[in-house]
XYZ file of N, CA and C in Angstrom:
192
model
N -26.205 -4.320 -5.227
C -24.945 -4.190 -4.575
C -25.008 -5.591 -3.518
N -24.150 -6.150 -3.366
C -23.784 -7.458 -2.340
C -23.126 -6.525 -0.966
N -23.529 -7.082 0.181
C -22.978 -6.564 1.420
C -21.584 -7.085 1.491
N -20.940 -6.372 2.094
C -19.535 -6.991 2.378
C -19.296 -7.557 3.375
N -18.703 -8.722 3.544
C -18.437 -9.631 4.535
C -17.449 -9.385 5.480
N -17.434 -9.525 6.897
C -16.395 -8.861 7.885
C -15.122 -9.371 7.409
N -14.858 -10.350 6.676
C -13.374 -10.842 6.512
C -13.229 -9.893 5.491
N -14.040 -9.306 4.512
C -13.329 -8.513 3.283
C -12.938 -7.096 4.028
N -13.652 -6.743 5.052
C -13.273 -5.581 5.880
C -12.354 -5.692 6.400
N -11.774 -6.782 7.421
C -11.053 -6.791 7.794
C -9.700 -6.730 7.165
N -9.621 -7.633 6.050
C -8.486 -7.349 5.032
C -8.348 -5.999 4.538
N -9.225 -4.988 4.348
C -9.142 -3.865 4.105
C -8.502 -2.908 4.968
N -8.897 -3.243 6.253
C -8.194 -2.353 7.359
C -6.661 -3.174 7.391
N -6.404 -4.250 7.246
C -5.071 -4.598 7.322
C -4.400 -4.032 6.171
N -4.885 -3.954 4.820
C -4.033 -3.151 3.943
C -3.785 -1.756 4.313
N -4.910 -1.134 4.971
C -4.661 0.470 5.464
C -3.568 0.123 6.253
N -3.354 -0.689 7.371
C -2.293 -0.575 8.338
C -1.014 -1.071 7.658
N -0.884 -1.692 6.595
C 0.195 -1.864 6.113
C 0.797 -0.502 5.313
N -0.046 -0.024 4.715
C 0.310 1.405 4.377
C 0.815 2.407 5.407
N 0.092 2.172 6.300
C 0.686 3.249 7.733
C 2.070 2.668 8.071
N 2.332 1.820 8.068
C 3.642 1.112 7.998
C 4.776 1.787 7.240
N 4.475 1.977 5.977
C 5.095 2.301 5.104
C 5.351 3.874 4.731
N 4.195 4.394 5.356
C 4.512 6.092 5.772
C 5.771 6.520 5.658
N 6.616 6.224 6.666
C 7.674 7.016 6.871
C 8.990 6.688 6.092
N 8.705 6.051 4.780
C 9.394 5.789 3.710
C 9.064 6.481 2.479
N 8.277 7.353 2.750
C 7.701 8.364 1.268
C 8.255 9.440 1.266
N 9.029 9.836 0.661
C 10.107 10.921 0.349
C 9.354 12.275 0.263
N 8.240 12.034 -0.525
C 7.322 13.155 -1.170
C 6.416 13.719 0.125
N 6.672 13.051 1.069
C 5.884 13.629 2.415
C 6.360 14.146 3.454
N 6.476 15.496 4.124
C 7.141 15.739 5.344
C 6.497 15.565 6.692
N 7.097 15.525 7.573
C 6.660 15.092 9.243
C 5.023 15.258 9.314
N 4.854 16.443 9.046
C 3.446 16.945 9.423
C 2.430 16.302 8.385
N 3.149 15.976 7.254
C 2.078 15.399 6.159
C 1.917 13.868 6.910
N 3.194 13.287 6.862
C 2.869 11.687 7.525
C 1.974 11.609 8.847
N 2.301 12.546 9.692
C 1.486 12.399 10.845
C -0.154 12.729 10.625
N -0.704 13.527 9.856
C -1.865 13.674 9.477
C -2.067 12.584 8.744
N -1.195 11.852 7.845
C -1.890 10.739 7.242
C -1.761 9.378 8.220
N -0.839 9.612 9.204
C -1.095 8.546 10.116
C -2.248 8.283 10.636
N -2.827 9.481 11.173
C -3.932 9.882 12.180
C -5.131 9.237 11.427
N -5.336 9.938 10.096
C -6.470 9.281 9.325
C -6.484 7.887 8.962
N -5.211 7.507 8.473
C -5.555 6.164 8.046
C -5.610 5.257 9.384
N -5.317 5.802 10.526
C -5.256 4.742 11.785
C -7.007 5.267 11.944
N -7.617 6.448 11.849
C -9.014 6.071 12.179
C -9.862 5.564 11.345
N -9.367 5.520 10.045
C -10.223 4.519 8.965
C -10.095 3.155 9.489
N -8.950 2.665 9.229
C -8.890 0.829 9.558
C -9.837 0.812 11.246
N -9.502 1.716 12.188
C -10.485 1.280 13.077
C -12.027 1.510 12.834
N -12.260 2.509 12.207
C -13.362 2.480 11.702
C -13.986 1.132 10.779
N -13.317 0.783 10.127
C -13.584 -0.196 9.297
C -13.568 -1.575 10.191
N -12.668 -1.942 11.036
C -12.799 -2.691 11.890
C -13.978 -2.839 12.626
N -14.421 -1.761 12.996
C -15.838 -1.583 13.894
C -16.817 -1.901 12.999
N -16.930 -1.556 11.757
C -17.728 -2.006 10.960
C -17.996 -3.702 10.466
N -16.625 -4.091 10.533
C -16.594 -5.698 10.399
C -17.120 -6.175 11.553
N -16.970 -5.695 12.952
C -17.197 -6.148 14.206
C -19.232 -6.053 14.231
N -19.678 -4.985 13.423
C -21.063 -4.710 13.535
C -21.747 -5.973 12.437
N -21.023 -6.246 11.413
C -21.192 -6.845 10.277
C -21.692 -8.303 10.733
N -20.528 -8.960 11.094
C -20.248 -10.179 11.636
C -19.267 -10.662 12.662
N -19.321 -11.827 13.048
C -18.488 -12.389 14.225
C -17.054 -12.371 13.668
N -15.867 -12.552 14.548
C -14.777 -12.504 14.088
C -14.536 -14.322 13.516
N -13.617 -14.140 12.514
C -13.451 -15.609 11.936
C -12.343 -16.046 12.787
N -12.615 -17.437 12.689
C -11.507 -17.984 13.827
C -10.801 -19.015 13.103
N -9.558 -19.344 13.423
C -8.658 -20.011 12.616
C -8.647 -21.360 13.196
N -8.538 -22.356 12.215
C -8.986 -23.956 12.755
C -7.414 -24.119 13.127
N -7.317 -24.872 14.371
C -6.448 -25.480 14.946
C -6.133 -26.811 14.572
N -4.855 -27.119 14.321
C -4.602 -28.563 13.897
C -4.837 -29.415 15.092
């Protein structure tokens, strides 16, 4: 299995953060479920970003 690069890990964290932003729209979940999911997903995003930092340095954007 190939190793994941930092960019891929950061994209995964970004996708998780976008899911967090949409939690309040989910009618199937009550407030406590949303709060629990918010905390869990936030911690997951933090952990993935920490893994990305450990694997490699931050990608820098090219400036024109």
